Amino acid sequence: MPLTRPLAILLLLGLLALFAAQRCDPEPQSVSRSRLLMGTVVEIIALGDKREPLEEAVTEAFRAMGRIEELMSASLPHSDVARLNTAAATVEVTPETAAVLALGQQVAVASGGAFDMTLGRLKTIWGIEEAEPHIPSAEEIAAALADIGPRALHLEGNRVGKQASALRIDLGGIAKGFAVDRAIEVLRRAGVAHASVNAGGDIRLLGDHLGRPWRIGIQHPRNPQAMLATLELEQVAVVTSGDYERFFEREGVRYHHLFDPRSGHPAALCQSVTVLAPTAAEADALATAAFVLGPEAGLRFVESWPRAEALLVAADGSVTLSAGLKDRVQWP
Ligand code: ADP
Ligand code: MG
């Protein structure tokens, strides 16, 4: 039976619509979720074609970060770090904790001890992040610094030994970066090609922002409302250590959470240090180390580390850039 004219037109229109729908690129999907982890807000953004796999990957990435927190938080009684801290002798830790300790040890040695994962007792006596912080006496500080430093830890595969049983490990300067790396790894394995994981200023980017770079703002260390600078980046980690995140003030002096292991006091030479590196664990540890070393020695140290760059803000607010960042920073 021949088609009636209106029916034929309708059919043609239907076919055209179907063809158009197939030709059109699917709308890019963006999944953005936040969770409180490791004492900070963690935001994950994942971009791609299909929403559901992105949602699943982001859920998995948060789960992986939660696992790192369970292993490396000193205050969770069954964590690797808590077991290490209460142990008298050698302890077997998970491969993740062993990897963090090994990288931290490398940074500790390369920075001449400015980065120090053994200053747990010092952190406790200051109580910077506690409700009642306290300025310790010279005697208290001397006791907390006794027998600490890179040589106080012995690593052999997954086995960790302490030089003295009173030694207290603190991975606060590196574990968050490592957790960010884990999240990125989970996203990448799930097939996500464009993502950003931001744990309170510890950021790592997977790919670009769908054909454009990601725009990353660097917080102004003295004006919470303002950006100091912005960077256009892809496929890199960018981490900032600042004296403005966790601190208390007494008689006009700012006491913050980044300690100089030589003096046992908060490091005084910088307001903030931002480091770019291939992984967030490296960038996290390098930023803490360079902050302690100060703008000059810190810059030399970061430039000696392969594929790392830095933006350092000195105590007087002046900014220093490593060679590879000179043409890449945008000022407001
Ligand atoms: P944040 O945790 O605010 O992002 P950092 O990554 O710089 O900042 O880490 C700060 C934490 O690192 C402190 O809270 C403490 O646990 C630990 N820390 C402080 N001083 C040092 C140091 N010299 N070396 C290694 N870790 C340190
Ligand atoms: Mg750090």
Coordinates of N, CA, C and O and ligand atoms in Angstrom, one line a residue, residues 38 113-119 122-123 129 170-174 176-177 199-202 239-242 245-246 257-261 284-285 287-289 291-292, ligand 1:
M38 N 40.1 13.8 56.3 CA 41.4 14.2 56.8 C 41.4 15.7 57.3 O 42.3 16.5 57.1
G113 N 66.7 17.6 56.7 CA 65.9 17.5 57.9 C 64.8 18.5 58.1 O 64.1 18.5 59.1
A114 N 64.6 19.5 57.1 CA 63.6 20.5 57.3 C 62.2 19.8 57.3 O 61.3 20.2 58.0
F115 N 62.1 18.7 56.4 CA 60.9 17.9 56.4 C 61.2 16.8 57.4 O 62.2 16.1 57.3
D116 N 60.2 16.6 58.4 CA 60.5 15.7 59.4 C 59.2 15.0 59.9 O 58.4 15.6 60.5
M117 N 59.1 13.7 59.6 CA 57.9 12.9 60.0 C 58.0 12.4 61.4 O 57.1 11.7 61.9
T118 N 59.1 12.7 62.1 CA 59.2 12.2 63.5 C 58.9 13.3 64.6 O 59.3 13.1 65.7
L119 N 58.4 14.4 64.1 CA 58.1 15.5 65.1 C 56.7 15.4 65.8 O 56.2 16.4 66.2
L122 N 56.5 17.0 69.2 CA 56.5 18.5 69.1 C 55.1 19.0 68.8 O 54.6 19.9 69.4
K123 N 54.4 18.4 67.8 CA 53.1 18.7 67.4 C 52.1 18.6 68.6 O 51.3 19.5 68.8
E129 N 46.3 22.6 66.7 CA 45.0 22.3 66.1 C 44.0 21.9 67.2 O 42.9 21.6 66.9
D170 N 54.3 11.5 62.6 CA 53.2 12.4 62.1 C 53.3 12.6 60.6 O 54.3 13.1 60.1
L171 N 52.3 12.1 59.9 CA 52.4 12.2 58.5 C 51.5 13.3 57.9 O 51.2 13.4 56.7
G172 N 51.2 14.3 58.8 CA 50.4 15.4 58.4 C 50.9 16.3 57.3 O 50.2 17.0 56.6
G173 N 52.2 16.2 57.0 CA 52.8 17.0 55.9 C 52.9 16.3 54.6 O 53.3 16.9 53.6
I174 N 52.3 15.1 54.5 CA 52.5 14.3 53.3 C 51.3 13.4 52.9 O 51.0 13.2 51.8
K176 N 48.0 13.8 53.1 CA 46.9 14.3 52.4 C 47.2 14.3 50.9 O 46.4 13.9 50.0
G177 N 48.4 14.6 50.5 CA 48.8 14.6 49.1 C 48.8 13.2 48.6 O 48.3 13.0 47.5
A199 N 42.0 18.6 48.1 CA 41.9 18.4 49.5 C 42.4 19.6 50.3 O 43.6 19.7 50.6
G200 N 41.5 20.6 50.4 CA 41.9 21.8 51.1 C 43.2 22.5 50.7 O 44.0 22.9 51.5
G201 N 43.4 22.6 49.3 CA 44.6 23.2 48.8 C 45.7 22.2 48.3 O 46.7 22.6 47.8
D202 N 45.5 20.9 48.6 CA 46.3 19.9 48.0 C 45.6 19.4 46.7 O 44.6 18.7 46.8
V239 N 50.2 22.1 45.3 CA 49.9 22.1 46.7 C 50.5 23.3 47.4 O 51.6 23.7 47.1
T240 N 49.7 23.9 48.3 CA 50.2 25.1 49.0 C 50.2 24.7 50.5 O 49.3 24.2 51.1
S241 N 51.3 25.1 51.1 CA 51.5 25.1 52.6 C 51.5 26.6 53.0 O 52.3 27.3 52.6
G242 N 50.6 26.9 54.0 CA 50.6 28.3 54.4 C 50.5 28.4 55.9 O 50.0 27.5 56.6
E245 N 46.4 28.7 57.6 CA 45.3 27.6 57.7 C 45.0 27.3 59.1 O 43.8 27.3 59.5
R246 N 46.0 26.9 59.9 CA 45.8 26.5 61.3 C 46.8 27.3 62.1 O 48.0 27.0 62.1
H257 N 51.2 25.8 62.3 CA 51.3 24.4 62.4 C 52.5 23.8 61.6 O 52.6 22.6 61.5
L258 N 53.4 24.7 61.0 CA 54.5 24.2 60.2 C 55.8 24.5 61.0 O 56.2 25.6 61.2
F259 N 56.4 23.4 61.6 CA 57.4 23.6 62.5 C 58.8 23.4 61.9 O 59.0 22.6 61.0
D260 N 59.7 24.3 62.4 CA 61.1 24.1 62.1 C 61.7 23.1 63.0 O 61.8 23.4 64.2
P261 N 62.1 21.9 62.6 CA 62.6 20.9 63.5 C 63.9 21.3 64.2 O 64.3 20.7 65.2
D284 N 53.2 18.0 48.2 CA 52.8 18.2 49.6 C 54.1 18.3 50.5 O 54.3 19.2 51.2
A285 N 54.9 17.2 50.4 CA 56.1 17.2 51.2 C 57.1 18.3 50.9 O 57.7 18.9 51.7
A287 N 56.4 21.2 49.6 CA 55.9 22.5 50.0 C 56.1 22.7 51.5 O 56.6 23.8 51.9
T288 N 55.9 21.7 52.3 CA 56.2 21.8 53.7 C 57.7 22.0 54.0 O 58.1 22.9 54.8
A289 N 58.5 21.3 53.3 CA 60.0 21.4 53.4 C 60.4 22.8 53.0 O 61.2 23.4 53.8
F291 N 58.8 25.5 52.9 CA 58.2 26.5 53.8 C 59.2 26.7 55.0 O 59.5 27.8 55.4
V292 N 59.7 25.5 55.5 CA 60.6 25.6 56.6 C 61.9 26.1 56.2 O 62.5 26.9 57.0
Ligands
ADP1 P1 48.1 21.4 55.6 O1 48.0 20.1 56.4 O2 47.5 22.6 56.3 O3 47.7 21.3 54.2 P2 50.9 20.9 55.3 O4 50.8 19.9 54.2 O5 52.0 21.9 55.1 O6 49.6 21.7 55.6 O7 51.2 20.0 56.6 C1 51.1 20.6 57.9 C2 51.3 19.4 58.8 O8 52.5 18.8 58.6 C3 51.3 19.8 60.3 O9 50.0 19.9 60.8 C4 52.1 18.7 60.9 O10 51.3 17.6 61.1 C5 53.1 18.4 59.8 N1 54.4 19.1 60.0 C6 54.6 20.3 60.6 N2 55.9 20.7 60.4 C7 56.5 19.7 59.7 C8 57.8 19.5 59.2 N3 58.8 20.3 59.4 N4 58.0 18.3 58.5 C9 57.0 17.4 58.2 N5 55.8 17.6 58.7 C10 55.5 18.7 59.4

